[in-house]
Amino acid sequence: MSNQKISGGKALMQAFIAEGVETIFGYPGGAIMPAYDALYDFRDQLRHVLVRHEQGAAHAAQGYARVTGKTGVVLVTSGPAATNVITGITDAMLDSTPLVVITGQVVSSLLATDAFQETDIVSITQPITKWSYQIRNASEIAWAVARAFYIAREGRPGPVVLDLTKNAQFELTEFNYEPCTYIRSYVPIPKPDLTQIEEAANLINKAQRPYALVGQGVILGHAEKELLTFLEKAQIPIACTLLGLSAVPTKHPLFKGMPGMHGNYSCNLKINECDLLIGIGMRFDDRITSTLDTFAKQASVIHFDIDPAEMNKNVKVNVSVLGSVKETLPLVTELLKANRHDEWISSFDALDAIEYEEVIKEETNPSSDDIKMGEVVRKVSEATHHEAVLVTDVGQNQMMGARYFQFTKNRSFITSGGLGTMGFGLPAAVGAKVGAPNRTVCLFTGDGGFQMTIQELGTIMQEKIGIKMIILNNNFLGMVRQWQEMFFDERYSFTTMHNPDFVAIAAAYGIRGKHVATHEALDEAIAEMFQDDAPYLLEVKIEAKGMVFPMVPSGASVSDVRLK
């Protein structure tokens, strides 16, 4: 690198380019203005997407990261801008999404003086990041950015915050960029223990009723092929967690669906019938396990994960296999005997048939005049030949999307899992489409969540981002209303929504759209929506009090899953 001195703002841009950054999601302001001034000269190398709210920048960067496998980058100013990205940072931490978030800060001489738009963002974000650091001198920028990208992407991914003072952006510095490849105190990928590998293989070889729960760790580790080789050799049926969906094609014969609170009937019941439960790149969270004292007590448990902190955190396991699943799965596969578990695998079928008759049949092909949520999801998935990227908001739309959308490609499902952030969907879909411009991106959202970040329609307009937005409008906060109906004596306390004309709002942003309220109109509108690559908003009037079933009530056993 040249030893010619450049400004800190320019050093930041040069560091981004050195790390392979192509896209930044952000919003300018006073304390980050020198960096934005430098960005003006890098417009041919760095695409900047101007969001309409800083929370939108964080969620868009998450969508971008999830669909591409790259690190998402956020650039915002200080004070309220920095605090506005906290929800997205927390969401990224809980869902292991790699982000580098740059926040502006007042000049160093004004720190701790309560200066205009000064906020101690480092202290605020330390509990919700992998690393949070304040840069006070331009000479630190190259070192800090290299370290930030290394920490964000290596091992279990997550967000990093760099708080950049305004004086550091102005100062001149020699720019010598060295990518970070090692930090003494950080071991991102534990070395596999061959004893653990052998113990895991022995348990699998002896099992008569093995069952795998596959999470997002497989996707983050780029281990989809290794997973299928492992499963097919031992003939192990699998269910994918919410964030693990699309790791395996929906039509794969070993794929049985999704476990958890609104998962498939068979997937939940078989947890308490298997003799070996294998968790792969997942964290046994409460939405999967429900009450722990009745979860898979009859089974031996193997846990594959990259993060030692997840081992025995919730579910006590017999064998912990630490390391990247891309490395550990093949090591175990080598020791497996080719096996068949035909009777065990086929035992899922009878339960699937019950769920189809009790739930799926009416939900996807309703006999009533009301449009059902599952019907909309199924038809949109079919219209995309099951090749689209599905982005959801949070609530009933999220669960219905997960249950009825089908996947043929990996990295095709983006949602807020651990934090459950309403408002996530619209900006995340923006980021997903920016990251995968040649793929169809479909957003399913509710009328409540859509309005939390509705201003990002402006981003779609300005950037000409061709996402397909489907609002499942029941004029309720649907998931909360479902709980009120089931567990609070139908006392619908402040869950009724009086909504605006969403299609008219979209039209004000130059986005085409349509209202539909009948089955016939739905078919026509879906066909119209996919006629071209332009953004489109489809508002579907669904049944007011639709329910998401199956359901494992909070605090119940997974065996107590309800179909109605």
Coordinates of C-alpha atoms in Angstrom, one line a residue:
M1 CA 0.0 0.0 0.0
S2 CA 1.1 3.6 -0.6
N3 CA 2.4 5.6 2.4
Q4 CA 0.8 8.8 1.1
K5 CA -1.4 10.3 3.8
I6 CA -5.1 10.4 3.4
S7 CA -8.0 11.5 5.5
G8 CA -9.6 9.1 8.0
G9 CA -12.8 9.1 6.1
K10 CA -11.0 8.1 2.9
A11 CA -9.1 5.4 4.9
L12 CA -12.4 4.0 6.0
M13 CA -13.5 3.7 2.4
Q14 CA -10.2 2.2 1.3
A15 CA -10.5 -0.3 4.2
F16 CA -14.0 -1.3 3.0
I17 CA -12.7 -1.9 -0.5
A18 CA -9.8 -4.0 0.9
E19 CA -12.4 -6.2 2.7
G20 CA -14.4 -6.7 -0.5
V21 CA -17.3 -4.5 0.5
E22 CA -19.6 -3.6 -2.4
T23 CA -22.7 -2.3 -0.6
I24 CA -23.3 0.0 2.4
F25 CA -26.7 0.7 4.0
G26 CA -26.8 4.0 5.7
Y27 CA -28.0 7.5 6.5
P28 CA -25.8 10.6 6.8
G29 CA -25.6 13.1 9.6
G30 CA -23.3 15.6 11.3
A31 CA -20.9 13.3 13.1
I32 CA -20.4 11.0 10.2
M33 CA -20.3 13.7 7.5
P34 CA -16.6 13.6 6.8
A35 CA -16.9 9.8 6.0
Y36 CA -19.8 10.5 3.7
D37 CA -17.8 13.2 2.0
A38 CA -15.1 10.7 1.3
L39 CA -17.7 8.2 0.1
Y40 CA -18.6 10.7 -2.6
D41 CA -15.4 9.9 -4.4
F42 CA -15.9 6.1 -4.2
R43 CA -19.4 6.0 -5.7
D44 CA -18.1 3.8 -8.6
Q45 CA -16.7 1.2 -6.1
L46 CA -19.1 1.3 -3.2
R47 CA -22.9 1.3 -3.6
H48 CA -24.7 3.2 -0.9
V49 CA -28.3 2.5 -0.3
L50 CA -30.0 5.4 1.4
V51 CA -32.6 4.1 3.8
R52 CA -35.4 6.1 5.4
H53 CA -34.6 5.2 9.0
E54 CA -31.4 3.8 10.6
Q55 CA -33.2 0.7 11.9
G56 CA -34.0 0.0 8.3
A57 CA -30.2 0.2 7.5
A58 CA -29.4 -2.5 10.1
H59 CA -32.2 -4.8 8.9
A60 CA -31.4 -4.3 5.3
A61 CA -27.7 -5.2 6.0
Q62 CA -29.0 -8.3 7.8
G63 CA -31.0 -9.3 4.7
Y64 CA -28.0 -8.7 2.5
A65 CA -25.7 -10.7 4.7
R66 CA -28.2 -13.6 5.0
V67 CA -28.7 -14.0 1.3
T68 CA -25.1 -13.5 0.2
G69 CA -23.1 -15.0 3.1
K70 CA -21.1 -11.8 3.2
T71 CA -20.8 -9.3 6.0
G72 CA -23.4 -6.5 6.0
V73 CA -22.2 -2.9 6.4
V74 CA -24.0 -0.1 8.1
L75 CA -22.9 3.6 8.2
V76 CA -24.9 6.1 10.4
T77 CA -24.2 9.2 12.5
S78 CA -24.2 9.6 16.2
G79 CA -26.8 10.0 19.0
P80 CA -30.3 9.0 17.9
A81 CA -29.0 7.5 14.7
A82 CA -26.7 5.2 16.7
T83 CA -29.5 4.3 19.1
N84 CA -31.8 3.6 16.2
V85 CA -29.6 0.7 14.9
I86 CA -29.6 -1.0 18.3
T87 CA -32.7 -3.2 17.5
G88 CA -31.0 -4.4 14.3
I89 CA -27.7 -5.0 16.1
T90 CA -29.5 -7.1 18.8
D91 CA -31.4 -9.0 16.1
A92 CA -28.1 -9.8 14.3
M93 CA -26.5 -11.0 17.6
L94 CA -29.3 -13.4 18.4
D95 CA -29.5 -14.7 14.8
S96 CA -25.7 -14.9 14.3
T97 CA -25.7 -12.4 11.4
P98 CA -22.3 -10.8 10.5
L99 CA -22.6 -7.0 10.5
V100 CA -20.0 -4.2 10.8
V101 CA -21.8 -1.1 12.0
I102 CA -20.0 2.2 11.8
T103 CA -21.5 5.0 14.0
G104 CA -20.3 8.6 13.9
Q105 CA -19.3 10.2 17.2
V106 CA -18.5 13.8 18.4
V107 CA -14.9 15.0 18.3
S108 CA -12.7 13.4 21.0
S109 CA -12.3 16.7 22.9
L110 CA -16.1 16.7 23.5
L111 CA -16.5 13.1 24.7
A112 CA -18.2 12.8 28.1
T113 CA -19.4 16.4 28.0
D114 CA -23.0 15.7 26.9
A115 CA -22.3 17.3 23.6
F116 CA -25.0 17.6 20.9
Q117 CA -25.9 14.1 19.7
E118 CA -23.3 12.4 21.9
T119 CA -24.2 8.9 23.1
D120 CA -22.0 6.3 24.7
I121 CA -22.8 3.8 22.0
V122 CA -19.8 1.5 23.0
S123 CA -21.2 0.9 26.5
I124 CA -24.7 0.5 25.2
T125 CA -23.8 -2.1 22.5
Q126 CA -21.1 -4.2 24.4
P127 CA -23.7 -6.7 25.6
I128 CA -25.2 -7.1 22.1
T129 CA -22.1 -7.3 19.9
K130 CA -19.1 -9.6 19.5
W131 CA -16.9 -6.5 19.8
S132 CA -17.6 -2.8 20.3
Y133 CA -14.8 -0.2 20.0
Q134 CA -14.3 3.5 19.7
I135 CA -11.8 4.9 17.2
R136 CA -10.4 8.3 18.3
N137 CA -7.5 8.6 15.9
A138 CA -7.3 8.1 12.1
S139 CA -4.2 5.9 12.5
E140 CA -6.4 3.3 14.2
I141 CA -9.0 3.0 11.3
A142 CA -7.3 0.4 9.2
W143 CA -6.4 -1.8 12.2
A144 CA -9.9 -1.6 13.7
V145 CA -11.8 -2.2 10.4
A146 CA -9.7 -5.3 9.7
R147 CA -10.3 -6.6 13.2
A148 CA -14.0 -5.8 13.0
F149 CA -14.5 -7.8 9.8
Y150 CA -12.5 -10.8 11.1
I151 CA -14.5 -10.9 14.4
A152 CA -17.9 -10.4 12.6
R153 CA -17.5 -13.2 10.1
E154 CA -15.2 -15.8 11.7
G155 CA -16.5 -18.5 14.0
R156 CA -20.1 -17.9 15.0
P157 CA -20.9 -14.7 13.1
G158 CA -22.4 -11.6 14.7
P159 CA -22.4 -7.8 14.8
V160 CA -19.4 -5.5 15.5
V161 CA -19.7 -1.8 16.2
L162 CA -17.0 0.8 15.5
D163 CA -17.7 4.2 16.9
L164 CA -15.8 6.7 14.9
T165 CA -15.1 10.2 16.2
K166 CA -15.4 13.1 13.8
N167 CA -11.8 14.3 14.3
A168 CA -10.6 10.8 13.3
Q169 CA -12.5 11.1 10.1
F170 CA -10.8 14.5 9.3
E171 CA -7.2 13.6 10.4
L172 CA -4.6 12.6 7.9
T173 CA -2.9 9.2 8.2
E174 CA -0.8 6.8 6.3
F175 CA -2.9 4.0 5.1
N176 CA -1.4 0.5 5.3
Y177 CA -4.1 -2.2 5.3
E178 CA -3.4 -5.7 6.6
P179 CA -6.3 -8.1 6.8
C180 CA -6.8 -9.6 10.2
T181 CA -6.3 -13.4 10.3
Y182 CA -5.6 -14.0 14.0
I183 CA -6.4 -12.6 17.4
R184 CA -4.7 -14.3 20.3
S185 CA -7.6 -14.2 22.6
Y186 CA -10.2 -15.4 20.1
V187 CA -10.5 -19.0 18.9
P188 CA -13.3 -18.8 16.3
I189 CA -13.3 -22.4 15.2
P190 CA -12.5 -25.0 17.8
K191 CA -10.3 -27.9 16.6
P192 CA -12.4 -31.1 16.3
D193 CA -11.8 -33.7 19.1
L194 CA -11.5 -37.1 17.5
T195 CA -12.8 -38.8 20.6
Q196 CA -16.0 -36.8 20.2
I197 CA -16.1 -37.7 16.6
E198 CA -15.8 -41.4 17.4
E199 CA -18.4 -41.3 20.2
A200 CA -20.9 -39.5 17.9
A201 CA -20.4 -42.1 15.1
N202 CA -20.8 -45.0 17.5
L203 CA -24.1 -43.6 18.9
I204 CA -25.4 -43.0 15.3
N205 CA -24.4 -46.5 14.2
K206 CA -26.2 -48.1 17.1
A207 CA -29.4 -46.0 16.8
Q208 CA -32.6 -47.6 15.7
R209 CA -34.6 -44.3 15.6
P210 CA -32.2 -41.4 14.9
Y211 CA -33.6 -38.0 14.3
A212 CA -31.7 -34.8 13.3
L213 CA -32.7 -31.2 14.1
V214 CA -30.9 -28.9 11.7
G215 CA -30.3 -25.2 12.3
Q216 CA -28.8 -22.2 10.6
G217 CA -25.3 -23.2 11.6
V218 CA -25.3 -25.5 8.5
I219 CA -26.1 -22.5 6.3
L220 CA -23.6 -20.2 8.0
G221 CA -21.0 -22.9 7.7
H222 CA -21.7 -23.5 4.0
A223 CA -22.2 -27.2 4.9
E224 CA -25.3 -28.1 3.0
K225 CA -23.6 -30.7 0.9
E226 CA -21.8 -32.2 3.8
L227 CA -25.1 -32.4 5.7
L228 CA -26.9 -34.3 2.9
T229 CA -24.0 -36.7 2.6
F230 CA -24.1 -37.4 6.3
L231 CA -27.9 -37.8 6.4
E232 CA -28.2 -40.0 3.3
K233 CA -25.4 -42.4 4.4
A234 CA -27.1 -43.1 7.7
Q235 CA -30.7 -42.5 6.5
I236 CA -31.6 -40.1 9.2
P237 CA -34.9 -38.1 9.0
I238 CA -34.5 -34.4 9.7
A239 CA -36.5 -31.3 10.7
C240 CA -35.2 -27.8 10.1
T241 CA -35.5 -25.1 12.7
L242 CA -37.0 -21.8 11.6
L243 CA -33.6 -20.3 10.7
G244 CA -32.5 -23.6 9.3
L245 CA -35.2 -23.7 6.6
S246 CA -33.8 -24.0 3.0
A247 CA -30.6 -25.8 4.2
V248 CA -32.3 -28.9 2.7
P249 CA -34.7 -28.8 -0.3
T250 CA -38.3 -29.2 0.9
K251 CA -38.9 -32.2 -1.4
H252 CA -35.9 -34.2 -0.1
P253 CA -37.3 -37.6 1.1
L254 CA -35.5 -37.2 4.5
F255 CA -36.9 -33.7 5.1
K256 CA -40.0 -33.9 7.4
G257 CA -40.7 -30.3 8.1
M258 CA -40.1 -27.9 11.0
P259 CA -40.3 -28.5 14.8
G260 CA -41.3 -26.1 17.4
M261 CA -44.2 -24.0 18.7
H262 CA -45.9 -23.9 15.2
G263 CA -44.0 -26.7 13.6
N264 CA -45.2 -29.9 12.0
Y265 CA -47.2 -32.5 14.0
S266 CA -44.9 -35.4 13.2
C267 CA -41.7 -33.3 13.8
N268 CA -42.8 -32.5 17.3
L269 CA -44.1 -35.9 18.4
K270 CA -41.1 -37.8 17.1
I271 CA -38.8 -35.8 19.3
N272 CA -40.1 -37.8 22.2
E273 CA -40.1 -41.1 20.3
C274 CA -36.6 -41.1 18.8
D275 CA -33.8 -43.0 20.6
L276 CA -31.1 -40.6 19.3
L277 CA -31.6 -36.8 18.8
I278 CA -28.9 -35.0 16.8
G279 CA -28.8 -31.2 17.0
I280 CA -26.7 -29.8 14.1
G281 CA -25.9 -26.1 14.1
M282 CA -28.8 -25.1 16.3
R283 CA -29.2 -24.0 19.9
F284 CA -32.1 -25.9 21.4
D285 CA -34.0 -22.6 22.2
D286 CA -37.3 -22.5 24.0
R287 CA -39.4 -22.3 20.9
I288 CA -38.0 -25.8 19.9
T289 CA -37.9 -27.5 23.3
S290 CA -40.8 -25.9 25.1
T291 CA -40.6 -27.3 28.7
L292 CA -37.1 -28.9 29.1
D293 CA -38.1 -31.4 31.7
T294 CA -40.2 -33.4 29.1
F295 CA -37.9 -32.8 26.1
A296 CA -36.4 -36.0 24.5
K297 CA -35.8 -37.6 27.9
Q298 CA -35.8 -41.1 26.3
A299 CA -33.1 -40.2 23.8
S300 CA -29.3 -39.9 23.7
V301 CA -28.4 -36.5 22.4
I302 CA -25.5 -35.4 20.1
H303 CA -24.9 -31.7 19.6
F304 CA -22.8 -30.4 16.7
D305 CA -22.0 -26.7 17.1
I306 CA -19.2 -24.2 16.7
D307 CA -19.9 -22.3 19.9
P308 CA -18.8 -23.9 23.2
A309 CA -21.2 -21.7 25.1
E310 CA -24.2 -23.6 23.5
M311 CA -23.1 -27.0 24.7
N312 CA -25.3 -28.2 27.6
K313 CA -26.7 -24.7 27.9
N314 CA -30.3 -25.8 27.6
V315 CA -30.4 -29.5 26.8
K316 CA -27.9 -31.8 28.5
V317 CA -26.2 -33.9 25.8
N318 CA -24.3 -37.2 25.7
V319 CA -21.8 -36.1 23.1
S320 CA -20.7 -32.6 22.2
V321 CA -19.0 -32.2 18.8
L322 CA -17.3 -28.9 18.8
G323 CA -16.2 -27.3 15.5
S324 CA -17.4 -26.1 12.2
V325 CA -20.0 -28.5 10.9
K326 CA -18.4 -28.3 7.5
E327 CA -15.4 -30.0 9.0
T328 CA -17.0 -32.2 11.7
L329 CA -19.8 -33.7 9.7
P330 CA -17.5 -35.3 7.1
L331 CA -15.3 -36.7 9.9
V332 CA -18.3 -38.4 11.5
T333 CA -19.7 -39.5 8.1
E334 CA -16.4 -41.4 7.4
L335 CA -17.0 -43.5 10.5
L336 CA -20.7 -44.2 9.7
K337 CA -22.1 -47.5 8.4
A338 CA -24.4 -47.3 5.5
N339 CA -27.8 -47.8 7.1
R340 CA -31.5 -47.8 6.5
H341 CA -34.3 -46.9 8.9
D342 CA -37.2 -47.4 6.6
E343 CA -39.8 -48.3 9.2
W344 CA -38.8 -45.4 11.4
I345 CA -38.8 -42.9 8.5
S346 CA -42.2 -44.0 7.3
S347 CA -43.7 -43.7 10.7
F348 CA -43.7 -39.9 10.2
D349 CA -46.2 -40.4 7.3
A350 CA -49.2 -41.4 9.3
L351 CA -48.8 -38.3 11.5
D352 CA -48.3 -36.1 8.4
A353 CA -51.6 -37.5 7.1
I354 CA -53.4 -36.5 10.3
E355 CA -52.0 -33.0 10.1
Y356 CA -53.0 -32.7 6.4
E357 CA -56.6 -33.7 7.1
E358 CA -56.9 -31.6 10.3
V359 CA -55.0 -28.5 9.3
I360 CA -53.2 -28.2 5.9
K361 CA -56.1 -29.3 3.6
E362 CA -58.4 -26.4 4.6
E363 CA -55.6 -23.9 5.2
T364 CA -54.2 -24.3 1.7
N365 CA -57.4 -25.1 -0.3
P366 CA -60.2 -23.5 1.7
S367 CA -63.8 -24.5 1.2
S368 CA -65.0 -21.1 2.6
D369 CA -65.2 -17.8 0.8
D370 CA -62.5 -16.4 3.2
I371 CA -58.9 -16.3 1.9
K372 CA -56.6 -18.2 4.2
M373 CA -53.0 -17.3 5.0
G374 CA -51.6 -20.7 4.0
E375 CA -53.5 -20.5 0.7
V376 CA -51.7 -17.2 -0.2
V377 CA -48.3 -18.5 0.7
R378 CA -48.8 -21.8 -1.3
K379 CA -49.9 -19.9 -4.4
V380 CA -47.1 -17.5 -4.3
S381 CA -44.5 -20.3 -3.8
E382 CA -46.0 -22.2 -6.7
A383 CA -45.9 -19.0 -8.9
T384 CA -42.1 -18.7 -8.3
H385 CA -41.6 -22.5 -8.9
H386 CA -40.3 -22.6 -5.3
E387 CA -37.1 -20.8 -6.3
A388 CA -37.7 -17.4 -4.6
V389 CA -36.1 -15.9 -1.6
L390 CA -38.8 -15.7 1.1
V391 CA -38.5 -12.8 3.6
T392 CA -41.1 -12.5 6.4
D393 CA -41.9 -10.1 9.1
V394 CA -42.9 -11.5 12.5
G395 CA -46.2 -13.1 13.6
Q396 CA -48.7 -15.3 11.9
N397 CA -47.3 -14.3 8.5
Q398 CA -43.9 -15.6 9.6
M399 CA -45.2 -18.9 10.7
M400 CA -47.4 -19.4 7.7
G401 CA -44.5 -18.5 5.4
A402 CA -42.3 -21.0 7.1
R403 CA -44.9 -23.7 7.0
Y404 CA -46.2 -23.4 3.4
F405 CA -43.4 -21.9 1.3
Q406 CA -41.2 -24.5 -0.4
F407 CA -37.5 -24.2 -1.1
T408 CA -35.3 -25.6 -3.8
K409 CA -32.2 -23.4 -3.2
N410 CA -30.3 -22.6 0.0
R411 CA -30.1 -19.2 1.6
S412 CA -33.8 -18.7 0.6
F413 CA -35.4 -17.9 4.0
I414 CA -34.8 -14.7 5.9
T415 CA -36.7 -13.8 9.1
S416 CA -36.1 -12.5 12.6
G417 CA -35.8 -15.6 14.7
G418 CA -34.3 -15.0 18.2
L419 CA -35.5 -11.4 18.7
G420 CA -38.8 -11.7 16.8
T421 CA -38.6 -8.1 15.5
M422 CA -41.8 -6.7 14.0
G423 CA -40.8 -4.3 11.2
F424 CA -37.9 -6.5 10.2
G425 CA -39.4 -7.8 7.0
L426 CA -39.6 -4.8 4.6
P427 CA -36.0 -3.5 5.1
A428 CA -34.6 -7.0 5.2
A429 CA -36.3 -7.7 1.8
V430 CA -34.7 -4.6 0.5
G431 CA -31.2 -5.9 1.5
A432 CA -32.0 -9.4 0.2
K433 CA -32.9 -8.0 -3.2
V434 CA -29.8 -5.8 -3.3
G435 CA -27.7 -8.9 -2.4
A436 CA -29.4 -11.2 -4.9
P437 CA -30.6 -9.0 -7.7
N438 CA -31.2 -11.9 -10.1
R439 CA -33.5 -13.8 -7.7
T440 CA -37.2 -13.2 -7.0
V441 CA -37.6 -11.8 -3.4
C442 CA -41.1 -12.2 -1.8
L443 CA -42.0 -10.5 1.4
F444 CA -44.8 -11.8 3.6
T445 CA -45.8 -9.3 6.3
G446 CA -48.8 -8.5 8.4
D447 CA -50.6 -5.2 8.5
G448 CA -49.0 -4.4 11.9
G449 CA -45.4 -5.2 11.1
F450 CA -45.5 -3.5 7.7
Q451 CA -46.4 -0.2 9.3
M452 CA -43.4 -0.3 11.7
T453 CA -41.0 0.3 8.8
I454 CA -43.4 1.5 6.1
Q455 CA -41.1 4.4 5.3
E456 CA -38.7 2.1 3.5
L457 CA -41.1 2.2 0.6
G458 CA -39.1 5.4 -0.1
T459 CA -35.9 3.3 -0.4
I460 CA -37.6 1.0 -2.8
M461 CA -38.7 3.9 -4.9
Q462 CA -35.4 5.6 -5.0
E463 CA -33.3 2.5 -5.6
K464 CA -35.8 0.8 -7.9
I465 CA -35.7 -2.4 -5.8
G466 CA -38.1 -5.0 -7.3
I467 CA -39.4 -6.9 -4.3
K468 CA -42.8 -8.4 -4.2
M469 CA -44.6 -7.4 -1.0
I470 CA -47.6 -9.4 0.2
I471 CA -49.5 -8.0 3.1
L472 CA -51.7 -10.5 4.9
N473 CA -54.3 -8.1 6.2
N474 CA -56.7 -9.3 8.9
N475 CA -57.0 -5.9 10.7
F476 CA -55.5 -7.5 13.8
L477 CA -52.2 -8.0 15.4
G478 CA -52.8 -11.6 14.5
M479 CA -50.5 -13.6 16.6
V480 CA -51.3 -11.7 19.8
R481 CA -55.0 -12.0 19.0
Q482 CA -54.6 -15.8 18.6
W483 CA -53.1 -16.0 22.1
Q484 CA -55.9 -13.8 23.4
E485 CA -58.5 -16.1 21.9
M486 CA -56.9 -19.2 23.2
F487 CA -55.5 -18.2 26.6
F488 CA -57.2 -14.9 27.6
D489 CA -60.9 -15.6 27.2
E490 CA -61.2 -13.8 23.8
R491 CA -60.4 -10.5 25.5
Y492 CA -59.0 -8.7 22.5
S493 CA -57.1 -6.0 24.4
F494 CA -55.8 -3.4 21.9
T495 CA -55.1 -5.8 19.0
T496 CA -57.6 -4.4 16.5
M497 CA -56.0 -2.4 13.7
H498 CA -57.6 0.4 11.8
N499 CA -55.5 0.5 8.7
P500 CA -54.9 2.9 5.9
D501 CA -55.2 2.1 2.2
F502 CA -51.8 0.4 1.7
V503 CA -52.2 0.2 -2.1
A504 CA -52.8 4.0 -2.3
I505 CA -49.7 4.6 -0.1
A506 CA -47.6 2.4 -2.4
A507 CA -48.9 4.3 -5.4
A508 CA -47.7 7.5 -3.8
Y509 CA -44.2 6.0 -4.0
G510 CA -44.7 4.9 -7.6
I511 CA -45.2 1.3 -6.7
R512 CA -48.0 -0.7 -8.4
G513 CA -50.3 -2.7 -6.3
K514 CA -53.7 -4.3 -5.8
H515 CA -56.3 -5.1 -3.2
V516 CA -57.8 -8.6 -3.3
A517 CA -60.5 -10.2 -1.2
T518 CA -61.6 -13.3 -3.3
H519 CA -59.9 -16.5 -4.4
E520 CA -60.3 -15.6 -8.1
A521 CA -58.9 -12.1 -7.7
L522 CA -56.0 -13.6 -5.8
D523 CA -55.0 -15.8 -8.7
E524 CA -55.2 -12.9 -11.1
A525 CA -53.2 -10.6 -8.9
I526 CA -50.4 -13.1 -8.3
A527 CA -50.0 -13.6 -12.0
E528 CA -49.9 -9.8 -12.5
M529 CA -47.4 -9.4 -9.7
F530 CA -44.8 -11.6 -11.4
Q531 CA -45.3 -10.2 -14.9
D532 CA -42.1 -8.1 -14.5
D533 CA -39.3 -7.3 -12.1
A534 CA -40.8 -4.0 -10.8
P535 CA -41.8 -3.7 -7.1
Y536 CA -45.3 -4.7 -6.4
L537 CA -47.6 -4.5 -3.3
L538 CA -50.3 -7.1 -3.0
E539 CA -52.7 -6.5 -0.1
V540 CA -54.8 -9.6 0.6
K541 CA -57.8 -9.4 2.8
I542 CA -57.6 -12.6 4.8
E543 CA -60.0 -14.1 7.3
A544 CA -60.1 -11.9 10.4
K545 CA -59.6 -14.6 13.0
G546 CA -57.3 -17.1 11.3
M547 CA -55.2 -19.4 13.5
V548 CA -51.8 -20.9 13.1
F549 CA -51.9 -24.6 13.9
P550 CA -50.3 -26.9 15.0
M551 CA -49.3 -25.2 18.2
V552 CA -47.4 -26.3 21.2
P553 CA -48.8 -24.1 24.1
S554 CA -46.2 -22.2 26.1
G555 CA -44.9 -24.4 28.9
A556 CA -46.3 -27.6 27.5
S557 CA -44.4 -30.6 26.3
V558 CA -43.7 -31.0 22.6
S559 CA -45.9 -34.1 22.7
D560 CA -48.8 -31.9 23.7
V561 CA -48.9 -30.2 20.2
R562 CA -52.4 -29.1 19.4
L563 CA -54.1 -29.4 15.9
K564 CA -57.0 -27.1 16.8

